[in-house]
Amino acid sequence: KAGVTQTPRYLIKTRGQQVTLSCSPISGHRSVSWYQQTPGQGLQFLFEYFSETQRNKGNFPGRFSGRQFSNSRSEMNVSTLELGDSALYLCASSLGGLTTGELFFGEGSRLTVL
Amino acid sequence: GQQLNQSPQSMFIQEGEDVSMNCTSSSIFNTWLWYKQDPGEGPVLLIALYKAGELTSNGRLTAQFGITRKDSFLNISASIPSDVGIYFCAGPQSNTDKLIFGTGTRLQVFP
C-alpha cells in the first residue's frame, strides 16, 4: 500500500513569510503527527491530529499550527518564519496513535529560511 | 520532562563488525522503540519492545528492554554498508501521548 506522502519535498522561504506543508497518511490511518528535525535538537514533536482533532501538542510557539481534514490528510503551517525554523519537517501516520509508537514516516519537507 | 540519551553519539566501524548502542532515561518507559533513518529519508521502525526484560530480534538486529525500564539496547551483528544511518530510540512519554525520541546514534560503516 502507498506510504506517507509529504509535499513539497524542498522549499526555500525568506524571513517573515509563511509556509504550508502537506501530509497524506497511509490509507486507514487516522493519526497524523508532525516532527521538526534539526542537527542540534534532533527530532522534536510538534503535534498530533486524530480524526480531525488536535490530540497532543509539543512545546512550540503559536506560529506553528496544523489541521487535519476528514480524509485524514494533514497540513501544518508556520507563520512569520524565522531563520531557526530551517529544518526537516517530518510527518508520520499511525493506526492507533502515539502510544503504540509504531509510526510510519514520510520522507519529509526540507525548509530553508533565508 | 523525560529525556532519552543515546550513546555513543556516532560510530565508525568496519564492515563485518558487530555494533552496540544504548538508550537511557531518568524515568520509566513502558514501551521502547528503535528507528533507523537513512540519509534523505524519514525514520523507519526497526523493533518495538513492550515488556521489561524482553529481547527481540529482527534479522541481524537484536534489541532489549532493560529490566529497570529505564534503558534499552540495540545490537547489530555483522554490519554491512546499508546499515549506515542514524538510529533513534523512542518511547511514549508517561501521562501523555507524546512520543519522545533519543538524540540518535550515527553509524558509518566502512568496507
Short mmCIF file of C-alpha atoms in Angstrom, two decimals:
data_model
loop_
_atom_site.label_atom_id
_atom_site.label_comp_id
_atom_site.label_asym_id
_atom_site.label_seq_id
_atom_site.Cartn_x
_atom_site.Cartn_y
_atom_site.Cartn_z
CA LYS A 1 0.00 0.00 0.00
CA ALA A 2 1.13 3.58 -0.57
CA GLY A 3 3.26 5.12 2.15
CA VAL A 4 3.10 8.52 3.76
CA THR A 5 3.43 11.31 1.21
CA GLN A 6 4.72 14.75 2.06
CA THR A 7 4.76 17.78 -0.19
CA PRO A 8 6.70 19.77 -1.08
CA ARG A 9 9.99 17.91 -0.57
CA TYR A 10 12.08 21.07 -0.62
CA LEU A 11 11.28 24.73 -0.28
CA ILE A 12 13.06 27.99 0.33
CA LYS A 13 11.41 30.94 2.06
CA THR A 14 12.54 34.24 3.48
CA ARG A 15 12.12 35.53 6.99
CA GLY A 16 8.63 36.81 7.75
CA GLN A 17 6.93 34.64 5.15
CA GLN A 18 4.62 31.78 5.98
CA VAL A 19 4.64 28.20 4.74
CA THR A 20 2.16 25.33 4.49
CA LEU A 21 3.28 21.72 4.36
CA SER A 22 1.06 18.81 3.42
CA CYS A 23 0.95 15.19 4.53
CA SER A 24 -1.14 12.32 3.18
CA PRO A 25 -1.15 9.38 5.61
CA ILE A 26 -1.35 5.70 4.84
CA SER A 27 -4.89 4.76 3.91
CA GLY A 28 -6.85 3.85 7.03
CA HIS A 29 -4.54 5.64 9.44
CA ARG A 30 -6.35 8.32 11.41
CA SER A 31 -3.43 9.59 13.47
CA VAL A 32 -1.02 12.07 11.91
CA SER A 33 1.82 13.59 13.87
CA TRP A 34 4.42 16.16 12.91
CA TYR A 35 8.06 16.49 13.93
CA GLN A 36 10.81 19.03 13.43
CA GLN A 37 14.28 17.63 12.87
CA THR A 38 17.38 19.79 13.18
CA PRO A 39 21.03 18.78 13.66
CA GLY A 40 21.20 20.44 17.06
CA GLN A 41 17.83 19.48 18.55
CA GLY A 42 17.13 16.12 16.98
CA LEU A 43 13.51 15.05 16.45
CA GLN A 44 11.08 17.31 18.27
CA PHE A 45 7.35 16.58 18.48
CA LEU A 46 5.13 19.34 17.11
CA PHE A 47 1.59 18.00 17.34
CA GLU A 48 -0.70 15.06 16.66
CA TYR A 49 -4.08 15.00 14.99
CA PHE A 50 -6.60 12.20 15.25
CA SER A 51 -9.94 12.27 13.46
CA GLU A 52 -9.61 15.99 12.70
CA THR A 53 -8.86 16.93 16.33
CA GLN A 54 -5.54 18.00 17.77
CA ARG A 55 -4.86 15.43 20.44
CA ASN A 56 -1.35 16.41 21.56
CA LYS A 57 0.89 19.39 21.23
CA GLY A 58 4.60 19.88 21.72
CA ASN A 59 6.43 22.89 23.08
CA PHE A 60 6.46 25.10 20.01
CA PRO A 61 5.25 28.70 19.69
CA GLY A 62 1.84 29.53 18.31
CA ARG A 63 3.38 30.32 14.93
CA PHE A 64 3.28 26.58 14.34
CA SER A 65 -0.20 25.30 13.68
CA GLY A 66 -1.84 22.41 11.94
CA ARG A 67 -5.09 20.84 10.93
CA GLN A 68 -6.47 17.56 9.71
CA PHE A 69 -9.15 17.04 7.13
CA SER A 70 -11.93 14.46 7.03
CA ASN A 71 -9.86 12.26 4.71
CA SER A 72 -7.07 12.27 7.36
CA ARG A 73 -4.76 14.40 5.23
CA SER A 74 -2.99 16.96 7.37
CA GLU A 75 -1.34 20.31 6.87
CA MET A 76 0.98 22.25 9.08
CA ASN A 77 1.55 25.97 8.82
CA VAL A 78 4.38 28.11 10.09
CA SER A 79 3.79 31.84 10.07
CA THR A 80 6.29 34.67 10.35
CA LEU A 81 9.20 32.43 9.52
CA GLU A 82 12.47 32.80 11.40
CA LEU A 83 15.94 31.60 10.42
CA GLY A 84 15.76 28.98 13.17
CA ASP A 85 12.75 27.37 11.53
CA SER A 86 15.05 25.90 8.89
CA ALA A 87 14.66 22.17 9.39
CA LEU A 88 13.38 18.90 8.04
CA TYR A 89 9.69 18.59 8.87
CA LEU A 90 8.54 15.01 9.14
CA CYS A 91 5.02 13.71 9.16
CA ALA A 92 4.11 10.28 10.50
CA SER A 93 0.91 8.32 10.36
CA SER A 94 -0.28 5.64 12.71
CA LEU A 95 -3.22 3.33 13.02
CA GLY A 96 -3.56 3.58 16.78
CA GLY A 97 -1.85 6.79 17.72
CA LEU A 98 1.37 7.67 19.51
CA THR A 99 1.07 5.32 22.49
CA THR A 100 1.96 2.31 20.37
CA GLY A 101 4.93 4.20 18.95
CA GLU A 102 4.53 2.39 15.65
CA LEU A 103 4.77 5.32 13.30
CA PHE A 104 5.22 5.37 9.55
CA PHE A 105 7.16 8.43 8.44
CA GLY A 106 7.17 10.31 5.19
CA GLU A 107 10.38 11.47 3.56
CA GLY A 108 9.97 14.94 4.97
CA SER A 109 9.79 18.51 3.72
CA ARG A 110 13.09 20.33 3.96
CA LEU A 111 12.52 24.01 4.68
CA THR A 112 15.26 26.57 4.31
CA VAL A 113 14.61 30.07 5.63
CA LEU A 114 16.87 32.81 4.28
CA GLY B 1 10.32 16.34 31.24
CA GLN B 2 11.52 12.93 30.17
CA GLN B 3 14.62 12.77 28.03
CA LEU B 4 16.29 9.94 26.19
CA ASN B 5 20.06 9.91 25.97
CA GLN B 6 21.73 7.73 23.41
CA SER B 7 25.31 6.60 23.28
CA PRO B 8 27.54 6.61 21.51
CA GLN B 9 26.74 9.74 19.54
CA SER B 10 28.49 8.34 16.48
CA MET B 11 30.29 5.20 15.45
CA PHE B 12 32.73 4.45 12.66
CA ILE B 13 33.16 0.74 12.13
CA GLN B 14 34.40 -1.69 9.56
CA GLU B 15 32.07 -3.91 7.59
CA GLY B 16 31.55 -7.22 9.39
CA GLU B 17 31.92 -5.80 12.88
CA ASP B 18 29.19 -6.01 15.50
CA VAL B 19 27.64 -2.80 16.83
CA SER B 20 26.12 -1.98 20.21
CA MET B 21 24.29 1.18 21.20
CA ASN B 22 22.07 2.10 24.09
CA CYS B 23 19.43 4.49 25.23
CA THR B 24 18.83 5.64 28.79
CA SER B 25 16.22 7.65 30.58
CA SER B 26 15.93 9.17 34.02
CA SER B 27 12.36 7.88 34.23
CA ILE B 28 10.48 4.72 33.39
CA PHE B 29 9.21 3.90 29.93
CA ASN B 30 6.58 1.26 29.22
CA THR B 31 7.45 0.95 25.55
CA TRP B 32 10.79 1.19 23.80
CA LEU B 33 11.14 1.60 20.06
CA TRP B 34 14.12 1.66 17.75
CA TYR B 35 14.00 3.55 14.46
CA LYS B 36 16.57 3.92 11.69
CA GLN B 37 16.83 6.93 9.42
CA ASP B 38 18.63 6.54 6.11
CA PRO B 39 20.15 9.67 4.59
CA GLY B 40 17.42 11.78 2.97
CA GLU B 41 14.62 9.58 4.27
CA GLY B 42 12.21 9.51 7.19
CA PRO B 43 12.80 7.14 10.13
CA VAL B 44 11.66 3.55 9.79
CA LEU B 45 10.62 1.39 12.73
CA LEU B 46 13.03 -1.48 13.34
CA ILE B 47 11.93 -3.05 16.59
CA ALA B 48 9.24 -2.41 19.21
CA LEU B 49 9.57 -3.63 22.82
CA TYR B 50 6.63 -3.71 25.22
CA LYS B 51 7.77 -5.69 28.25
CA ALA B 52 10.64 -5.25 30.70
CA GLY B 53 13.37 -7.79 30.01
CA GLU B 54 12.04 -8.52 26.53
CA LEU B 55 14.63 -9.47 23.93
CA THR B 56 13.51 -9.17 20.32
CA SER B 57 15.32 -9.83 17.06
CA ASN B 58 14.76 -8.61 13.53
CA GLY B 59 17.30 -10.25 11.25
CA ARG B 60 20.76 -9.10 12.31
CA LEU B 61 19.25 -6.66 14.79
CA THR B 62 18.55 -7.51 18.42
CA ALA B 63 17.04 -5.13 20.94
CA GLN B 64 16.39 -5.47 24.64
CA PHE B 65 14.01 -3.70 27.01
CA GLY B 66 16.04 -3.06 30.15
CA ILE B 67 14.81 -4.72 33.32
CA THR B 68 14.72 -1.36 35.14
CA ARG B 69 12.54 0.05 32.31
CA LYS B 70 14.91 2.99 32.13
CA ASP B 71 17.08 1.73 29.31
CA SER B 72 17.19 -0.21 26.09
CA PHE B 73 19.93 -1.66 23.92
CA LEU B 74 20.28 -2.30 20.21
CA ASN B 75 22.84 -4.64 18.72
CA ILE B 76 23.65 -5.10 15.05
CA SER B 77 25.66 -8.16 14.11
CA ALA B 78 27.97 -8.47 11.11
CA SER B 79 27.41 -4.90 9.90
CA ILE B 80 27.06 -4.17 6.18
CA PRO B 81 27.29 -0.88 4.26
CA SER B 82 23.49 -0.43 4.15
CA ASP B 83 23.43 -0.26 7.95
CA VAL B 84 24.68 3.32 7.59
CA GLY B 85 22.27 5.85 9.03
CA ILE B 86 21.04 7.35 12.26
CA TYR B 87 19.49 5.08 14.87
CA PHE B 88 16.93 6.58 17.24
CA CYS B 89 15.35 5.14 20.33
CA ALA B 90 11.90 6.41 21.21
CA GLY B 91 9.16 5.95 23.72
CA PRO B 92 5.77 7.38 24.66
CA GLN B 93 6.07 9.96 27.43
CA SER B 94 4.31 8.88 30.59
CA ASN B 95 0.99 10.59 31.36
CA THR B 96 0.81 11.98 27.85
CA ASP B 97 0.66 10.54 24.38
CA LYS B 98 3.72 12.36 23.14
CA LEU B 99 6.47 10.30 21.57
CA ILE B 100 9.97 11.24 22.69
CA PHE B 101 12.96 10.49 20.51
CA GLY B 102 16.51 9.97 21.66
CA THR B 103 19.42 12.08 20.49
CA GLY B 104 20.41 9.47 17.89
CA THR B 105 23.48 7.37 17.13
CA ARG B 106 25.05 7.98 13.75
CA LEU B 107 26.56 4.84 12.27
CA GLN B 108 29.13 4.83 9.50
CA VAL B 109 30.31 1.53 8.02
CA PHE B 110 33.50 1.31 6.01
CA PRO B 111 34.12 -1.52 3.54
#
